[in-house]
């Protein structure tokens, strides 16, 4: 059995169409069919059935796909490990991160990282689908809200933070040491739209507190929310640490009693080789937070 044949087989598993798979592999359809027949001869069982115009995996095909994916991942891990050994600091690091407010704390980490790993290309993807991208092998590391235990994941909890009420410095509450949850009811707020994880976290907390907030304007950008607070359009509820970035705009952060909190995780596939660059980046995230 050859690695090339397994790669052909995995592409056919993905496409379930001989012509499409052959096209993406850059070979002819007869060549693909012949290689699959050779593979089936070595396995001793058919791997695909043709049902009408459809191609479907047999039970043997399902089993081989499971193990072939592991072989493919192991080979990728070996290549990356050897590359790390030979060309330290080189490579490609892909990171999925919860967007908007976490972006403001990423720049310093990236600057420090670049100094130690100047030859590593870094791609950062702001997304609420970090977990999906990690599990789908689209990125190497995910950073976001706490994820559930998963047999395919390594999870590192690294930070828990409270939320505060952010107001313009001329706001009636700007000199308060804290606000009660029930006081939020009467405050016009600018917030993320419902469906954004930051907003959903606040809404669930409000339900537990028995309060309903008054959202007068909604936008998906932390920058625009704080600009609206600066213009005194409304207050907003955001992670407390963000005051470091927006205090210069004349904005105050007021602690909320029994405040909502969020837990942040770094996570990656436990069957995937973690490069020295990836380890270095995670170390900096943990230290920074």
PDB file of N, CA and C in Angstrom, residues 203-245:
ATOM      1  N   UNK A 203     -26.869  38.400  28.220  1.00  0.00           N
ATOM      2  CA  UNK A 203     -28.303  38.116  28.295  1.00  0.00           C
ATOM      3  C   UNK A 203     -28.595  36.967  29.259  1.00  0.00           C
ATOM      4  N   UNK A 204     -27.765  35.934  29.233  1.00  0.00           N
ATOM      5  CA  UNK A 204     -27.962  34.807  30.156  1.00  0.00           C
ATOM      6  C   UNK A 204     -27.762  35.252  31.599  1.00  0.00           C
ATOM      7  N   UNK A 205     -26.769  36.114  31.808  1.00  0.00           N
ATOM      8  CA  UNK A 205     -26.530  36.643  33.156  1.00  0.00           C
ATOM      9  C   UNK A 205     -27.732  37.476  33.616  1.00  0.00           C
ATOM     10  N   UNK A 206     -28.267  38.306  32.722  1.00  0.00           N
ATOM     11  CA  UNK A 206     -29.439  39.122  33.059  1.00  0.00           C
ATOM     12  C   UNK A 206     -30.620  38.244  33.454  1.00  0.00           C
ATOM     13  N   UNK A 207     -30.827  37.141  32.735  1.00  0.00           N
ATOM     14  CA  UNK A 207     -31.919  36.222  33.071  1.00  0.00           C
ATOM     15  C   UNK A 207     -31.746  35.686  34.489  1.00  0.00           C
ATOM     16  N   UNK A 208     -30.510  35.336  34.848  1.00  0.00           N
ATOM     17  CA  UNK A 208     -30.258  34.807  36.192  1.00  0.00           C
ATOM     18  C   UNK A 208     -30.474  35.876  37.260  1.00  0.00           C
ATOM     19  N   UNK A 209     -30.216  37.139  36.894  1.00  0.00           N
ATOM     20  CA  UNK A 209     -30.393  38.238  37.849  1.00  0.00           C
ATOM     21  C   UNK A 209     -31.824  38.756  37.880  1.00  0.00           C
ATOM     22  N   UNK A 210     -32.636  38.306  36.923  1.00  0.00           N
ATOM     23  CA  UNK A 210     -34.020  38.770  36.856  1.00  0.00           C
ATOM     24  C   UNK A 210     -34.142  40.203  36.364  1.00  0.00           C
ATOM     25  N   UNK A 211     -33.234  40.644  35.489  1.00  0.00           N
ATOM     26  CA  UNK A 211     -33.293  42.004  34.948  1.00  0.00           C
ATOM     27  C   UNK A 211     -33.325  41.951  33.422  1.00  0.00           C
ATOM     28  N   UNK A 212     -33.843  43.027  32.827  1.00  0.00           N
ATOM     29  CA  UNK A 212     -33.879  43.148  31.372  1.00  0.00           C
ATOM     30  C   UNK A 212     -33.207  44.452  30.990  1.00  0.00           C
ATOM     31  N   UNK A 213     -32.191  44.388  30.155  1.00  0.00           N
ATOM     32  CA  UNK A 213     -31.457  45.600  29.777  1.00  0.00           C
ATOM     33  C   UNK A 213     -32.119  46.277  28.588  1.00  0.00           C
ATOM     34  N   UNK A 214     -31.858  47.571  28.455  1.00  0.00           N
ATOM     35  CA  UNK A 214     -32.457  48.389  27.400  1.00  0.00           C
ATOM     36  C   UNK A 214     -31.393  48.732  26.369  1.00  0.00           C
ATOM     37  N   UNK A 215     -31.364  47.983  25.288  1.00  0.00           N
ATOM     38  CA  UNK A 215     -30.381  48.198  24.222  1.00  0.00           C
ATOM     39  C   UNK A 215     -30.956  49.186  23.210  1.00  0.00           C
ATOM     40  N   UNK A 216     -30.354  50.388  23.135  1.00  0.00           N
ATOM     41  CA  UNK A 216     -30.865  51.420  22.226  1.00  0.00           C
ATOM     42  C   UNK A 216     -30.151  51.411  20.885  1.00  0.00           C
ATOM     43  N   UNK A 217     -28.977  50.793  20.842  1.00  0.00           N
ATOM     44  CA  UNK A 217     -28.225  50.701  19.585  1.00  0.00           C
ATOM     45  C   UNK A 217     -27.305  49.497  19.660  1.00  0.00           C
ATOM     46  N   UNK A 218     -27.148  48.787  18.532  1.00  0.00           N
ATOM     47  CA  UNK A 218     -26.338  47.572  18.517  1.00  0.00           C
ATOM     48  C   UNK A 218     -25.376  47.588  17.338  1.00  0.00           C
ATOM     49  N   UNK A 219     -24.152  47.149  17.593  1.00  0.00           N
ATOM     50  CA  UNK A 219     -23.147  47.049  16.536  1.00  0.00           C
ATOM     51  C   UNK A 219     -22.200  45.912  16.883  1.00  0.00           C
ATOM     52  N   UNK A 220     -21.592  45.304  15.875  1.00  0.00           N
ATOM     53  CA  UNK A 220     -20.733  44.148  16.097  1.00  0.00           C
ATOM     54  C   UNK A 220     -19.286  44.470  16.365  1.00  0.00           C
ATOM     55  N   UNK A 221     -18.958  45.755  16.495  1.00  0.00           N
ATOM     56  CA  UNK A 221     -17.562  46.168  16.671  1.00  0.00           C
ATOM     57  C   UNK A 221     -17.369  46.808  18.039  1.00  0.00           C
ATOM     58  N   UNK A 222     -16.353  46.344  18.777  1.00  0.00           N
ATOM     59  CA  UNK A 222     -16.046  46.954  20.076  1.00  0.00           C
ATOM     60  C   UNK A 222     -15.631  48.412  19.902  1.00  0.00           C
ATOM     61  N   UNK A 223     -14.883  48.704  18.838  1.00  0.00           N
ATOM     62  CA  UNK A 223     -14.456  50.078  18.594  1.00  0.00           C
ATOM     63  C   UNK A 223     -15.649  51.009  18.460  1.00  0.00           C
ATOM     64  N   UNK A 224     -16.628  50.606  17.656  1.00  0.00           N
ATOM     65  CA  UNK A 224     -17.795  51.474  17.453  1.00  0.00           C
ATOM     66  C   UNK A 224     -18.614  51.605  18.730  1.00  0.00           C
ATOM     67  N   UNK A 225     -18.702  50.542  19.533  1.00  0.00           N
ATOM     68  CA  UNK A 225     -19.434  50.634  20.795  1.00  0.00           C
ATOM     69  C   UNK A 225     -18.795  51.670  21.718  1.00  0.00           C
ATOM     70  N   UNK A 226     -17.478  51.642  21.823  1.00  0.00           N
ATOM     71  CA  UNK A 226     -16.808  52.594  22.709  1.00  0.00           C
ATOM     72  C   UNK A 226     -16.840  54.013  22.147  1.00  0.00           C
ATOM     73  N   UNK A 227     -16.866  54.149  20.831  1.00  0.00           N
ATOM     74  CA  UNK A 227     -17.033  55.478  20.240  1.00  0.00           C
ATOM     75  C   UNK A 227     -18.419  56.039  20.558  1.00  0.00           C
ATOM     76  N   UNK A 228     -19.426  55.161  20.573  1.00  0.00           N
ATOM     77  CA  UNK A 228     -20.778  55.590  20.929  1.00  0.00           C
ATOM     78  C   UNK A 228     -20.854  56.001  22.399  1.00  0.00           C
ATOM     79  N   UNK A 229     -20.130  55.248  23.248  1.00  0.00           N
ATOM     80  CA  UNK A 229     -20.074  55.622  24.670  1.00  0.00           C
ATOM     81  C   UNK A 229     -19.384  56.978  24.815  1.00  0.00           C
ATOM     82  N   UNK A 230     -18.319  57.194  24.056  1.00  0.00           N
ATOM     83  CA  UNK A 230     -17.597  58.463  24.101  1.00  0.00           C
ATOM     84  C   UNK A 230     -18.516  59.633  23.746  1.00  0.00           C
ATOM     85  N   UNK A 231     -19.416  59.412  22.784  1.00  0.00           N
ATOM     86  CA  UNK A 231     -20.359  60.458  22.367  1.00  0.00           C
ATOM     87  C   UNK A 231     -21.603  60.487  23.258  1.00  0.00           C
ATOM     88  N   UNK A 232     -21.613  59.682  24.306  1.00  0.00           N
ATOM     89  CA  UNK A 232     -22.694  59.639  25.293  1.00  0.00           C
ATOM     90  C   UNK A 232     -24.027  59.201  24.684  1.00  0.00           C
ATOM     91  N   UNK A 233     -23.956  58.332  23.654  1.00  0.00           N
ATOM     92  CA  UNK A 233     -25.184  57.752  23.100  1.00  0.00           C
ATOM     93  C   UNK A 233     -25.765  56.728  24.076  1.00  0.00           C
ATOM     94  N   UNK A 234     -24.897  56.077  24.807  1.00  0.00           N
ATOM     95  CA  UNK A 234     -25.322  55.096  25.801  1.00  0.00           C
ATOM     96  C   UNK A 234     -24.108  54.534  26.512  1.00  0.00           C
ATOM     97  N   UNK A 235     -24.360  53.691  27.487  1.00  0.00           N
ATOM     98  CA  UNK A 235     -23.291  52.968  28.169  1.00  0.00           C
ATOM     99  C   UNK A 235     -23.169  51.582  27.538  1.00  0.00           C
ATOM    100  N   UNK A 236     -22.140  50.831  27.914  1.00  0.00           N
ATOM    101  CA  UNK A 236     -22.023  49.467  27.410  1.00  0.00           C
ATOM    102  C   UNK A 236     -21.465  48.562  28.504  1.00  0.00           C
ATOM    103  N   UNK A 237     -21.691  47.269  28.366  1.00  0.00           N
ATOM    104  CA  UNK A 237     -21.186  46.271  29.306  1.00  0.00           C
ATOM    105  C   UNK A 237     -20.165  45.428  28.567  1.00  0.00           C
ATOM    106  N   UNK A 238     -18.903  45.501  29.015  1.00  0.00           N
ATOM    107  CA  UNK A 238     -17.816  44.834  28.318  1.00  0.00           C
ATOM    108  C   UNK A 238     -16.808  44.297  29.332  1.00  0.00           C
ATOM    109  N   UNK A 239     -15.884  43.420  28.909  1.00  0.00           N
ATOM    110  CA  UNK A 239     -14.844  42.927  29.825  1.00  0.00           C
ATOM    111  C   UNK A 239     -14.060  44.075  30.461  1.00  0.00           C
ATOM    112  N   UNK A 240     -13.839  43.982  31.760  1.00  0.00           N
ATOM    113  CA  UNK A 240     -13.265  45.082  32.536  1.00  0.00           C
ATOM    114  C   UNK A 240     -11.913  45.545  32.017  1.00  0.00           C
ATOM    115  N   UNK A 241     -11.090  44.611  31.540  1.00  0.00           N
ATOM    116  CA  UNK A 241      -9.714  44.951  31.162  1.00  0.00           C
ATOM    117  C   UNK A 241      -9.653  45.908  29.971  1.00  0.00           C
ATOM    118  N   UNK A 242     -10.736  46.043  29.224  1.00  0.00           N
ATOM    119  CA  UNK A 242     -10.718  46.905  28.043  1.00  0.00           C
ATOM    120  C   UNK A 242     -10.559  48.375  28.386  1.00  0.00           C
ATOM    121  N   UNK A 243     -10.743  48.751  29.656  1.00  0.00           N
ATOM    122  CA  UNK A 243     -10.552  50.154  30.028  1.00  0.00           C
ATOM    123  C   UNK A 243      -9.130  50.614  29.716  1.00  0.00           C
ATOM    124  N   UNK A 244      -8.185  49.672  29.695  1.00  0.00           N
ATOM    125  CA  UNK A 244      -6.799  50.022  29.364  1.00  0.00           C
ATOM    126  C   UNK A 244      -6.701  50.635  27.968  1.00  0.00           C
ATOM    127  N   UNK A 245      -7.590  50.219  27.077  1.00  0.00           N
ATOM    128  CA  UNK A 245      -7.536  50.692  25.698  1.00  0.00           C
ATOM    129  C   UNK A 245      -8.380  51.936  25.449  1.00  0.00           C
TER     130      UNK A 245
END
